[in-house]
Amino acid sequence: MAAWTLMNLVAATKRILMVMAGLTLLAACDPDGKKECAWVLEPEPKLDGQTDPGYIPLCARNRTTMKEDCRLQATLEYAQKVYGRKFRYVDLRVTSAGSPRTIAKIKFCDGD
């Protein structure tokens, strides 16, 4: 009886370790592509009027994974300057957590 219980304990431990390894693997992947250098900022006219005065609504879009974040705003001058430049979503910094979120800084993939 003790040997059977020990075998069950070993088998259960192996299963737990396999599940933990699988969860670690899932947590390490990037299903939304936030670490990919494939994001661009684009104006979003449908959200016009929902930003603070002096700002325009923007979406960060990844056309590879078809993901987007349209809670962003920036000045027209900044939006024109960064239009079409690729960045990683994880390198996007905002000044406010609410909506709309004002873009503070982006580290672009072209090194600037």
PDB file of N, CA and C in Angstrom:
ATOM      1  N   MET A   1       0.821  -1.195   0.000  1.00  0.00           N
ATOM      2  CA  MET A   1       0.000   0.000   0.000  1.00  0.00           C
ATOM      3  C   MET A   1       0.863   1.257   0.000  1.00  0.00           C
ATOM      4  N   ALA A   2       1.943   1.272   0.785  1.00  0.00           N
ATOM      5  CA  ALA A   2       2.820   2.436   0.853  1.00  0.00           C
ATOM      6  C   ALA A   2       3.515   2.668  -0.481  1.00  0.00           C
ATOM      7  N   ALA A   3       3.889   1.592  -1.185  1.00  0.00           N
ATOM      8  CA  ALA A   3       4.540   1.732  -2.491  1.00  0.00           C
ATOM      9  C   ALA A   3       3.571   2.332  -3.504  1.00  0.00           C
ATOM     10  N   TRP A   4       2.315   1.904  -3.457  1.00  0.00           N
ATOM     11  CA  TRP A   4       1.318   2.425  -4.387  1.00  0.00           C
ATOM     12  C   TRP A   4       1.083   3.915  -4.142  1.00  0.00           C
ATOM     13  N   THR A   5       1.040   4.324  -2.901  1.00  0.00           N
ATOM     14  CA  THR A   5       0.843   5.721  -2.549  1.00  0.00           C
ATOM     15  C   THR A   5       2.044   6.553  -2.985  1.00  0.00           C
ATOM     16  N   LEU A   6       3.238   6.017  -2.826  1.00  0.00           N
ATOM     17  CA  LEU A   6       4.445   6.713  -3.250  1.00  0.00           C
ATOM     18  C   LEU A   6       4.456   6.894  -4.772  1.00  0.00           C
ATOM     19  N   MET A   7       4.016   5.864  -5.502  1.00  0.00           N
ATOM     20  CA  MET A   7       3.960   5.956  -6.964  1.00  0.00           C
ATOM     21  C   MET A   7       2.947   7.022  -7.391  1.00  0.00           C
ATOM     22  N   ASN A   8       1.811   7.069  -6.709  1.00  0.00           N
ATOM     23  CA  ASN A   8       0.808   8.096  -7.016  1.00  0.00           C
ATOM     24  C   ASN A   8       1.340   9.495  -6.719  1.00  0.00           C
ATOM     25  N   LEU A   9       2.072   9.621  -5.635  1.00  0.00           N
ATOM     26  CA  LEU A   9       2.652  10.908  -5.269  1.00  0.00           C
ATOM     27  C   LEU A   9       3.660  11.367  -6.317  1.00  0.00           C
ATOM     28  N   VAL A  10       4.491  10.450  -6.786  1.00  0.00           N
ATOM     29  CA  VAL A  10       5.478  10.783  -7.817  1.00  0.00           C
ATOM     30  C   VAL A  10       4.768  11.182  -9.112  1.00  0.00           C
ATOM     31  N   ALA A  11       3.741  10.432  -9.499  1.00  0.00           N
ATOM     32  CA  ALA A  11       2.993  10.735 -10.722  1.00  0.00           C
ATOM     33  C   ALA A  11       2.296  12.096 -10.608  1.00  0.00           C
ATOM     34  N   ALA A  12       1.712  12.375  -9.461  1.00  0.00           N
ATOM     35  CA  ALA A  12       1.038  13.658  -9.258  1.00  0.00           C
ATOM     36  C   ALA A  12       2.043  14.809  -9.304  1.00  0.00           C
ATOM     37  N   THR A  13       3.205  14.592  -8.722  1.00  0.00           N
ATOM     38  CA  THR A  13       4.247  15.614  -8.741  1.00  0.00           C
ATOM     39  C   THR A  13       4.693  15.897 -10.169  1.00  0.00           C
ATOM     40  N   LYS A  14       4.841  14.838 -10.970  1.00  0.00           N
ATOM     41  CA  LYS A  14       5.232  15.014 -12.374  1.00  0.00           C
ATOM     42  C   LYS A  14       4.173  15.814 -13.133  1.00  0.00           C
ATOM     43  N   ARG A  15       2.909  15.509 -12.888  1.00  0.00           N
ATOM     44  CA  ARG A  15       1.828  16.238 -13.557  1.00  0.00           C
ATOM     45  C   ARG A  15       1.836  17.719 -13.178  1.00  0.00           C
ATOM     46  N   ILE A  16       2.043  17.979 -11.914  1.00  0.00           N
ATOM     47  CA  ILE A  16       2.088  19.367 -11.449  1.00  0.00           C
ATOM     48  C   ILE A  16       3.248  20.113 -12.100  1.00  0.00           C
ATOM     49  N   LEU A  17       4.401  19.462 -12.187  1.00  0.00           N
ATOM     50  CA  LEU A  17       5.560  20.092 -12.817  1.00  0.00           C
ATOM     51  C   LEU A  17       5.317  20.346 -14.302  1.00  0.00           C
ATOM     52  N   MET A  18       4.641  19.417 -14.972  1.00  0.00           N
ATOM     53  CA  MET A  18       4.331  19.591 -16.393  1.00  0.00           C
ATOM     54  C   MET A  18       3.381  20.781 -16.587  1.00  0.00           C
ATOM     55  N   VAL A  19       2.377  20.887 -15.732  1.00  0.00           N
ATOM     56  CA  VAL A  19       1.432  22.001 -15.827  1.00  0.00           C
ATOM     57  C   VAL A  19       2.150  23.323 -15.571  1.00  0.00           C
ATOM     58  N   MET A  20       3.015  23.359 -14.577  1.00  0.00           N
ATOM     59  CA  MET A  20       3.760  24.582 -14.274  1.00  0.00           C
ATOM     60  C   MET A  20       4.672  24.964 -15.434  1.00  0.00           C
ATOM     61  N   ALA A  21       5.311  23.988 -16.051  1.00  0.00           N
ATOM     62  CA  ALA A  21       6.170  24.265 -17.206  1.00  0.00           C
ATOM     63  C   ALA A  21       5.338  24.807 -18.363  1.00  0.00           C
ATOM     64  N   GLY A  22       4.159  24.240 -18.566  1.00  0.00           N
ATOM     65  CA  GLY A  22       3.275  24.720 -19.628  1.00  0.00           C
ATOM     66  C   GLY A  22       2.804  26.138 -19.383  1.00  0.00           C
ATOM     67  N   LEU A  23       2.465  26.453 -18.148  1.00  0.00           N
ATOM     68  CA  LEU A  23       2.033  27.812 -17.815  1.00  0.00           C
ATOM     69  C   LEU A  23       3.165  28.814 -18.012  1.00  0.00           C
ATOM     70  N   THR A  24       4.375  28.412 -17.667  1.00  0.00           N
ATOM     71  CA  THR A  24       5.534  29.276 -17.870  1.00  0.00           C
ATOM     72  C   THR A  24       5.738  29.541 -19.350  1.00  0.00           C
ATOM     73  N   LEU A  25       5.583  28.506 -20.162  1.00  0.00           N
ATOM     74  CA  LEU A  25       5.735  28.657 -21.606  1.00  0.00           C
ATOM     75  C   LEU A  25       4.661  29.580 -22.170  1.00  0.00           C
ATOM     76  N   LEU A  26       3.428  29.433 -21.708  1.00  0.00           N
ATOM     77  CA  LEU A  26       2.347  30.301 -22.178  1.00  0.00           C
ATOM     78  C   LEU A  26       2.577  31.754 -21.779  1.00  0.00           C
ATOM     79  N   ALA A  27       3.089  31.963 -20.585  1.00  0.00           N
ATOM     80  CA  ALA A  27       3.329  33.326 -20.112  1.00  0.00           C
ATOM     81  C   ALA A  27       4.480  33.980 -20.867  1.00  0.00           C
ATOM     82  N   ALA A  28       5.395  33.183 -21.388  1.00  0.00           N
ATOM     83  CA  ALA A  28       6.561  33.720 -22.077  1.00  0.00           C
ATOM     84  C   ALA A  28       6.254  34.133 -23.510  1.00  0.00           C
ATOM     85  N   CYS A  29       5.213  33.584 -24.111  1.00  0.00           N
ATOM     86  CA  CYS A  29       4.917  33.935 -25.501  1.00  0.00           C
ATOM     87  C   CYS A  29       4.195  35.285 -25.568  1.00  0.00           C
ATOM     88  N   ASP A  30       4.083  35.795 -26.776  1.00  0.00           N
ATOM     89  CA  ASP A  30       3.539  37.132 -26.990  1.00  0.00           C
ATOM     90  C   ASP A  30       2.390  37.063 -27.994  1.00  0.00           C
ATOM     91  N   PRO A  31       1.206  36.575 -27.589  1.00  0.00           N
ATOM     92  CA  PRO A  31       0.119  36.379 -28.552  1.00  0.00           C
ATOM     93  C   PRO A  31      -0.401  37.675 -29.177  1.00  0.00           C
ATOM     94  N   ASP A  32      -0.278  38.794 -28.501  1.00  0.00           N
ATOM     95  CA  ASP A  32      -0.760  40.065 -29.041  1.00  0.00           C
ATOM     96  C   ASP A  32       0.302  40.797 -29.853  1.00  0.00           C
ATOM     97  N   GLY A  33       1.514  40.257 -29.882  1.00  0.00           N
ATOM     98  CA  GLY A  33       2.583  40.887 -30.653  1.00  0.00           C
ATOM     99  C   GLY A  33       3.070  42.196 -30.071  1.00  0.00           C
ATOM    100  N   LYS A  34       2.925  42.384 -28.767  1.00  0.00           N
ATOM    101  CA  LYS A  34       3.318  43.649 -28.144  1.00  0.00           C
ATOM    102  C   LYS A  34       4.830  43.858 -28.140  1.00  0.00           C
ATOM    103  N   LYS A  35       5.598  42.779 -28.309  1.00  0.00           N
ATOM    104  CA  LYS A  35       7.055  42.896 -28.348  1.00  0.00           C
ATOM    105  C   LYS A  35       7.585  42.932 -29.774  1.00  0.00           C
ATOM    106  N   GLU A  36       6.693  42.809 -30.753  1.00  0.00           N
ATOM    107  CA  GLU A  36       7.102  42.856 -32.157  1.00  0.00           C
ATOM    108  C   GLU A  36       7.292  44.300 -32.603  1.00  0.00           C
ATOM    109  N   CYS A  37       8.225  44.484 -33.496  1.00  0.00           N
ATOM    110  CA  CYS A  37       8.479  45.801 -34.064  1.00  0.00           C
ATOM    111  C   CYS A  37       7.536  45.997 -35.251  1.00  0.00           C
ATOM    112  N   ALA A  38       6.228  45.991 -34.976  1.00  0.00           N
ATOM    113  CA  ALA A  38       5.229  46.024 -36.045  1.00  0.00           C
ATOM    114  C   ALA A  38       4.088  46.990 -35.753  1.00  0.00           C
ATOM    115  N   TRP A  39       4.213  47.812 -34.740  1.00  0.00           N
ATOM    116  CA  TRP A  39       3.147  48.739 -34.361  1.00  0.00           C
ATOM    117  C   TRP A  39       3.381  50.100 -35.006  1.00  0.00           C
ATOM    118  N   VAL A  40       2.303  50.749 -35.418  1.00  0.00           N
ATOM    119  CA  VAL A  40       2.359  52.109 -35.967  1.00  0.00           C
ATOM    120  C   VAL A  40       1.223  52.931 -35.362  1.00  0.00           C
ATOM    121  N   LEU A  41       1.409  54.234 -35.333  1.00  0.00           N
ATOM    122  CA  LEU A  41       0.349  55.144 -34.878  1.00  0.00           C
ATOM    123  C   LEU A  41      -0.387  55.681 -36.093  1.00  0.00           C
ATOM    124  N   GLU A  42      -1.704  55.666 -36.009  1.00  0.00           N
ATOM    125  CA  GLU A  42      -2.536  56.182 -37.092  1.00  0.00           C
ATOM    126  C   GLU A  42      -3.659  57.025 -36.500  1.00  0.00           C
ATOM    127  N   PRO A  43      -4.020  58.118 -37.167  1.00  0.00           N
ATOM    128  CA  PRO A  43      -5.148  58.923 -36.682  1.00  0.00           C
ATOM    129  C   PRO A  43      -6.450  58.134 -36.774  1.00  0.00           C
ATOM    130  N   GLU A  44      -7.366  58.428 -35.874  1.00  0.00           N
ATOM    131  CA  GLU A  44      -8.667  57.742 -35.849  1.00  0.00           C
ATOM    132  C   GLU A  44      -9.779  58.781 -35.884  1.00  0.00           C
ATOM    133  N   PRO A  45     -10.234  59.154 -37.093  1.00  0.00           N
ATOM    134  CA  PRO A  45     -11.255  60.206 -37.221  1.00  0.00           C
ATOM    135  C   PRO A  45     -12.578  59.873 -36.543  1.00  0.00           C
ATOM    136  N   LYS A  46     -12.905  58.593 -36.400  1.00  0.00           N
ATOM    137  CA  LYS A  46     -14.180  58.214 -35.763  1.00  0.00           C
ATOM    138  C   LYS A  46     -14.248  58.667 -34.308  1.00  0.00           C
ATOM    139  N   LEU A  47     -13.096  58.859 -33.689  1.00  0.00           N
ATOM    140  CA  LEU A  47     -13.055  59.264 -32.279  1.00  0.00           C
ATOM    141  C   LEU A  47     -12.832  60.765 -32.114  1.00  0.00           C
ATOM    142  N   ASP A  48     -12.924  61.504 -33.214  1.00  0.00           N
ATOM    143  CA  ASP A  48     -12.724  62.947 -33.151  1.00  0.00           C
ATOM    144  C   ASP A  48     -13.745  63.570 -32.199  1.00  0.00           C
ATOM    145  N   GLY A  49     -13.283  64.473 -31.358  1.00  0.00           N
ATOM    146  CA  GLY A  49     -14.154  65.116 -30.383  1.00  0.00           C
ATOM    147  C   GLY A  49     -14.129  64.442 -29.022  1.00  0.00           C
ATOM    148  N   GLN A  50     -13.441  63.314 -28.916  1.00  0.00           N
ATOM    149  CA  GLN A  50     -13.365  62.604 -27.638  1.00  0.00           C
ATOM    150  C   GLN A  50     -12.006  62.770 -26.970  1.00  0.00           C
ATOM    151  N   THR A  51     -11.210  63.706 -27.473  1.00  0.00           N
ATOM    152  CA  THR A  51      -9.889  63.946 -26.902  1.00  0.00           C
ATOM    153  C   THR A  51      -9.881  65.283 -26.177  1.00  0.00           C
ATOM    154  N   ASP A  52      -8.806  65.525 -25.465  1.00  0.00           N
ATOM    155  CA  ASP A  52      -8.626  66.815 -24.803  1.00  0.00           C
ATOM    156  C   ASP A  52      -8.388  67.894 -25.863  1.00  0.00           C
ATOM    157  N   PRO A  53      -8.683  69.158 -25.556  1.00  0.00           N
ATOM    158  CA  PRO A  53      -8.443  70.236 -26.523  1.00  0.00           C
ATOM    159  C   PRO A  53      -6.966  70.289 -26.938  1.00  0.00           C
ATOM    160  N   GLY A  54      -6.739  70.436 -28.238  1.00  0.00           N
ATOM    161  CA  GLY A  54      -5.372  70.507 -28.757  1.00  0.00           C
ATOM    162  C   GLY A  54      -4.780  69.158 -29.121  1.00  0.00           C
ATOM    163  N   TYR A  55      -5.541  68.093 -28.964  1.00  0.00           N
ATOM    164  CA  TYR A  55      -5.054  66.742 -29.256  1.00  0.00           C
ATOM    165  C   TYR A  55      -5.939  66.083 -30.304  1.00  0.00           C
ATOM    166  N   ILE A  56      -5.380  65.090 -30.995  1.00  0.00           N
ATOM    167  CA  ILE A  56      -6.163  64.301 -31.946  1.00  0.00           C
ATOM    168  C   ILE A  56      -6.158  62.844 -31.491  1.00  0.00           C
ATOM    169  N   PRO A  57      -7.205  62.093 -31.819  1.00  0.00           N
ATOM    170  CA  PRO A  57      -7.256  60.683 -31.424  1.00  0.00           C
ATOM    171  C   PRO A  57      -6.360  59.825 -32.315  1.00  0.00           C
ATOM    172  N   LEU A  58      -5.662  58.893 -31.688  1.00  0.00           N
ATOM    173  CA  LEU A  58      -4.764  57.995 -32.407  1.00  0.00           C
ATOM    174  C   LEU A  58      -5.023  56.554 -32.009  1.00  0.00           C
ATOM    175  N   CYS A  59      -4.692  55.651 -32.924  1.00  0.00           N
ATOM    176  CA  CYS A  59      -4.708  54.216 -32.641  1.00  0.00           C
ATOM    177  C   CYS A  59      -3.304  53.676 -32.857  1.00  0.00           C
ATOM    178  N   ALA A  60      -2.857  52.843 -31.940  1.00  0.00           N
ATOM    179  CA  ALA A  60      -1.641  52.062 -32.159  1.00  0.00           C
ATOM    180  C   ALA A  60      -2.110  50.757 -32.776  1.00  0.00           C
ATOM    181  N   ARG A  61      -1.611  50.449 -33.979  1.00  0.00           N
ATOM    182  CA  ARG A  61      -2.091  49.261 -34.689  1.00  0.00           C
ATOM    183  C   ARG A  61      -0.948  48.343 -35.069  1.00  0.00           C
ATOM    184  N   ASN A  62      -1.217  47.042 -34.933  1.00  0.00           N
ATOM    185  CA  ASN A  62      -0.312  45.997 -35.398  1.00  0.00           C
ATOM    186  C   ASN A  62      -1.055  45.251 -36.495  1.00  0.00           C
ATOM    187  N   ARG A  63      -0.678  45.472 -37.729  1.00  0.00           N
ATOM    188  CA  ARG A  63      -1.377  44.861 -38.865  1.00  0.00           C
ATOM    189  C   ARG A  63      -1.056  43.376 -39.003  1.00  0.00           C
ATOM    190  N   THR A  64       0.003  42.907 -38.361  1.00  0.00           N
ATOM    191  CA  THR A  64       0.353  41.488 -38.414  1.00  0.00           C
ATOM    192  C   THR A  64      -0.607  40.665 -37.567  1.00  0.00           C
ATOM    193  N   THR A  65      -0.831  41.112 -36.334  1.00  0.00           N
ATOM    194  CA  THR A  65      -1.706  40.376 -35.418  1.00  0.00           C
ATOM    195  C   THR A  65      -3.130  40.927 -35.406  1.00  0.00           C
ATOM    196  N   MET A  66      -3.350  42.026 -36.141  1.00  0.00           N
ATOM    197  CA  MET A  66      -4.661  42.687 -36.204  1.00  0.00           C
ATOM    198  C   MET A  66      -5.138  43.146 -34.819  1.00  0.00           C
ATOM    199  N   LYS A  67      -4.216  43.638 -34.016  1.00  0.00           N
ATOM    200  CA  LYS A  67      -4.532  44.199 -32.701  1.00  0.00           C
ATOM    201  C   LYS A  67      -4.420  45.710 -32.777  1.00  0.00           C
ATOM    202  N   GLU A  68      -5.158  46.398 -31.912  1.00  0.00           N
ATOM    203  CA  GLU A  68      -5.088  47.851 -31.875  1.00  0.00           C
ATOM    204  C   GLU A  68      -5.449  48.375 -30.494  1.00  0.00           C
ATOM    205  N   ASP A  69      -4.961  49.578 -30.218  1.00  0.00           N
ATOM    206  CA  ASP A  69      -5.311  50.311 -29.003  1.00  0.00           C
ATOM    207  C   ASP A  69      -5.673  51.724 -29.443  1.00  0.00           C
ATOM    208  N   CYS A  70      -6.950  52.056 -29.358  1.00  0.00           N
ATOM    209  CA  CYS A  70      -7.436  53.358 -29.834  1.00  0.00           C
ATOM    210  C   CYS A  70      -7.758  54.311 -28.693  1.00  0.00           C
ATOM    211  N   ARG A  71      -7.138  54.128 -27.560  1.00  0.00           N
ATOM    212  CA  ARG A  71      -7.377  55.009 -26.411  1.00  0.00           C
ATOM    213  C   ARG A  71      -6.329  56.112 -26.323  1.00  0.00           C
ATOM    214  N   LEU A  72      -5.636  56.405 -27.410  1.00  0.00           N
ATOM    215  CA  LEU A  72      -4.488  57.299 -27.369  1.00  0.00           C
ATOM    216  C   LEU A  72      -4.807  58.666 -27.962  1.00  0.00           C
ATOM    217  N   GLN A  73      -4.015  59.657 -27.541  1.00  0.00           N
ATOM    218  CA  GLN A  73      -4.114  61.001 -28.098  1.00  0.00           C
ATOM    219  C   GLN A  73      -2.729  61.629 -28.112  1.00  0.00           C
ATOM    220  N   ALA A  74      -2.534  62.544 -29.051  1.00  0.00           N
ATOM    221  CA  ALA A  74      -1.287  63.306 -29.152  1.00  0.00           C
ATOM    222  C   ALA A  74      -1.590  64.580 -29.928  1.00  0.00           C
ATOM    223  N   THR A  75      -0.634  65.495 -29.932  1.00  0.00           N
ATOM    224  CA  THR A  75      -0.817  66.711 -30.721  1.00  0.00           C
ATOM    225  C   THR A  75      -0.698  66.361 -32.201  1.00  0.00           C
ATOM    226  N   LEU A  76      -1.256  67.195 -33.044  1.00  0.00           N
ATOM    227  CA  LEU A  76      -1.193  66.977 -34.488  1.00  0.00           C
ATOM    228  C   LEU A  76       0.259  66.961 -34.967  1.00  0.00           C
ATOM    229  N   GLU A  77       1.075  67.866 -34.441  1.00  0.00           N
ATOM    230  CA  GLU A  77       2.481  67.935 -34.844  1.00  0.00           C
ATOM    231  C   GLU A  77       3.207  66.634 -34.521  1.00  0.00           C
ATOM    232  N   TYR A  78       2.980  66.098 -33.318  1.00  0.00           N
ATOM    233  CA  TYR A  78       3.634  64.845 -32.932  1.00  0.00           C
ATOM    234  C   TYR A  78       3.137  63.696 -33.806  1.00  0.00           C
ATOM    235  N   ALA A  79       1.847  63.648 -34.058  1.00  0.00           N
ATOM    236  CA  ALA A  79       1.277  62.576 -34.878  1.00  0.00           C
ATOM    237  C   ALA A  79       1.850  62.602 -36.292  1.00  0.00           C
ATOM    238  N   GLN A  80       2.024  63.791 -36.855  1.00  0.00           N
ATOM    239  CA  GLN A  80       2.612  63.892 -38.190  1.00  0.00           C
ATOM    240  C   GLN A  80       4.069  63.448 -38.185  1.00  0.00           C
ATOM    241  N   LYS A  81       4.783  63.773 -37.124  1.00  0.00           N
ATOM    242  CA  LYS A  81       6.204  63.430 -37.028  1.00  0.00           C
ATOM    243  C   LYS A  81       6.428  61.920 -36.934  1.00  0.00           C
ATOM    244  N   VAL A  82       5.535  61.213 -36.257  1.00  0.00           N
ATOM    245  CA  VAL A  82       5.748  59.780 -36.015  1.00  0.00           C
ATOM    246  C   VAL A  82       4.924  58.877 -36.929  1.00  0.00           C
ATOM    247  N   TYR A  83       4.125  59.452 -37.805  1.00  0.00           N
ATOM    248  CA  TYR A  83       3.244  58.660 -38.665  1.00  0.00           C
ATOM    249  C   TYR A  83       4.047  57.649 -39.491  1.00  0.00           C
ATOM    250  N   GLY A  84       3.646  56.386 -39.417  1.00  0.00           N
ATOM    251  CA  GLY A  84       4.266  55.326 -40.203  1.00  0.00           C
ATOM    252  C   GLY A  84       5.523  54.720 -39.607  1.00  0.00           C
ATOM    253  N   ARG A  85       6.039  55.286 -38.528  1.00  0.00           N
ATOM    254  CA  ARG A  85       7.251  54.735 -37.907  1.00  0.00           C
ATOM    255  C   ARG A  85       6.880  53.558 -37.018  1.00  0.00           C
ATOM    256  N   LYS A  86       7.639  52.484 -37.116  1.00  0.00           N
ATOM    257  CA  LYS A  86       7.336  51.263 -36.371  1.00  0.00           C
ATOM    258  C   LYS A  86       7.956  51.296 -34.978  1.00  0.00           C
ATOM    259  N   PHE A  87       7.228  50.685 -34.038  1.00  0.00           N
ATOM    260  CA  PHE A  87       7.693  50.589 -32.659  1.00  0.00           C
ATOM    261  C   PHE A  87       7.119  49.331 -32.024  1.00  0.00           C
ATOM    262  N   ARG A  88       7.642  48.997 -30.864  1.00  0.00           N
ATOM    263  CA  ARG A  88       7.094  47.898 -30.063  1.00  0.00           C
ATOM    264  C   ARG A  88       6.085  48.508 -29.090  1.00  0.00           C
ATOM    265  N   TYR A  89       4.946  47.876 -28.945  1.00  0.00           N
ATOM    266  CA  TYR A  89       3.916  48.415 -28.057  1.00  0.00           C
ATOM    267  C   TYR A  89       4.444  48.535 -26.626  1.00  0.00           C
ATOM    268  N   VAL A  90       5.322  47.635 -26.230  1.00  0.00           N
ATOM    269  CA  VAL A  90       5.869  47.685 -24.870  1.00  0.00           C
ATOM    270  C   VAL A  90       6.761  48.907 -24.667  1.00  0.00           C
ATOM    271  N   ASP A  91       7.176  49.568 -25.757  1.00  0.00           N
ATOM    272  CA  ASP A  91       8.005  50.771 -25.661  1.00  0.00           C
ATOM    273  C   ASP A  91       7.189  52.062 -25.716  1.00  0.00           C
ATOM    274  N   LEU A  92       5.878  51.949 -25.698  1.00  0.00           N
ATOM    275  CA  LEU A  92       4.980  53.108 -25.706  1.00  0.00           C
ATOM    276  C   LEU A  92       4.748  53.557 -24.265  1.00  0.00           C
ATOM    277  N   ARG A  93       5.011  54.838 -23.987  1.00  0.00           N
ATOM    278  CA  ARG A  93       4.792  55.388 -22.645  1.00  0.00           C
ATOM    279  C   ARG A  93       3.698  56.451 -22.714  1.00  0.00           C
ATOM    280  N   VAL A  94       2.800  56.412 -21.747  1.00  0.00           N
ATOM    281  CA  VAL A  94       1.709  57.385 -21.681  1.00  0.00           C
ATOM    282  C   VAL A  94       1.763  58.123 -20.351  1.00  0.00           C
ATOM    283  N   THR A  95       1.179  59.330 -20.329  1.00  0.00           N
ATOM    284  CA  THR A  95       1.220  60.133 -19.105  1.00  0.00           C
ATOM    285  C   THR A  95       0.025  59.897 -18.205  1.00  0.00           C
ATOM    286  N   SER A  96      -1.053  59.363 -18.760  1.00  0.00           N
ATOM    287  CA  SER A  96      -2.241  59.135 -17.938  1.00  0.00           C
ATOM    288  C   SER A  96      -2.781  57.736 -18.186  1.00  0.00           C
ATOM    289  N   ALA A  97      -3.396  57.173 -17.172  1.00  0.00           N
ATOM    290  CA  ALA A  97      -3.930  55.820 -17.296  1.00  0.00           C
ATOM    291  C   ALA A  97      -5.382  55.815 -17.752  1.00  0.00           C
ATOM    292  N   GLY A  98      -6.002  56.972 -17.787  1.00  0.00           N
ATOM    293  CA  GLY A  98      -7.412  57.046 -18.170  1.00  0.00           C
ATOM    294  C   GLY A  98      -7.602  56.936 -19.671  1.00  0.00           C
ATOM    295  N   SER A  99      -8.744  57.382 -20.107  1.00  0.00           N
ATOM    296  CA  SER A  99      -9.013  57.371 -21.534  1.00  0.00           C
ATOM    297  C   SER A  99      -9.538  58.742 -21.929  1.00  0.00           C
ATOM    298  N   PRO A 100      -8.940  59.444 -22.840  1.00  0.00           N
ATOM    299  CA  PRO A 100      -7.815  59.022 -23.672  1.00  0.00           C
ATOM    300  C   PRO A 100      -6.478  59.145 -22.942  1.00  0.00           C
ATOM    301  N   ARG A 101      -5.529  58.353 -23.392  1.00  0.00           N
ATOM    302  CA  ARG A 101      -4.198  58.335 -22.784  1.00  0.00           C
ATOM    303  C   ARG A 101      -3.253  59.158 -23.655  1.00  0.00           C
ATOM    304  N   THR A 102      -2.597  60.133 -23.043  1.00  0.00           N
ATOM    305  CA  THR A 102      -1.692  61.011 -23.776  1.00  0.00           C
ATOM    306  C   THR A 102      -0.333  60.338 -23.935  1.00  0.00           C
ATOM    307  N   ILE A 103       0.149  60.308 -25.165  1.00  0.00           N
ATOM    308  CA  ILE A 103       1.441  59.684 -25.447  1.00  0.00           C
ATOM    309  C   ILE A 103       2.543  60.584 -24.920  1.00  0.00           C
ATOM    310  N   ALA A 104       3.414  60.025 -24.088  1.00  0.00           N
ATOM    311  CA  ALA A 104       4.529  60.774 -23.529  1.00  0.00           C
ATOM    312  C   ALA A 104       5.804  60.531 -24.328  1.00  0.00           C
ATOM    313  N   LYS A 105       6.032  59.272 -24.714  1.00  0.00           N
ATOM    314  CA  LYS A 105       7.291  58.927 -25.365  1.00  0.00           C
ATOM    315  C   LYS A 105       7.147  57.564 -26.023  1.00  0.00           C
ATOM    316  N   ILE A 106       7.848  57.389 -27.135  1.00  0.00           N
ATOM    317  CA  ILE A 106       7.905  56.092 -27.807  1.00  0.00           C
ATOM    318  C   ILE A 106       9.346  55.864 -28.238  1.00  0.00           C
ATOM    319  N   LYS A 107       9.845  54.675 -27.970  1.00  0.00           N
ATOM    320  CA  LYS A 107      11.157  54.285 -28.490  1.00  0.00           C
ATOM    321  C   LYS A 107      10.896  53.559 -29.809  1.00  0.00           C
ATOM    322  N   PHE A 108      11.313  54.164 -30.917  1.00  0.00           N
ATOM    323  CA  PHE A 108      11.038  53.607 -32.232  1.00  0.00           C
ATOM    324  C   PHE A 108      12.098  52.592 -32.637  1.00  0.00           C
ATOM    325  N   CYS A 109      11.717  51.716 -33.537  1.00  0.00           N
ATOM    326  CA  CYS A 109      12.608  50.643 -33.981  1.00  0.00           C
ATOM    327  C   CYS A 109      13.731  51.146 -34.874  1.00  0.00           C
ATOM    328  N   ASP A 110      13.558  52.323 -35.468  1.00  0.00           N
ATOM    329  CA  ASP A 110      14.614  52.858 -36.326  1.00  0.00           C
ATOM    330  C   ASP A 110      15.690  53.590 -35.522  1.00  0.00           C
ATOM    331  N   GLY A 111      15.620  53.456 -34.207  1.00  0.00           N
ATOM    332  CA  GLY A 111      16.668  53.984 -33.344  1.00  0.00           C
ATOM    333  C   GLY A 111      16.472  55.400 -32.856  1.00  0.00           C
ATOM    334  N   ASP A 112      15.409  56.041 -33.217  1.00  0.00           N
ATOM    335  CA  ASP A 112      15.200  57.429 -32.801  1.00  0.00           C
ATOM    336  C   ASP A 112      14.128  57.537 -31.759  1.00  0.00           C
TER     337      ASP A 112
END
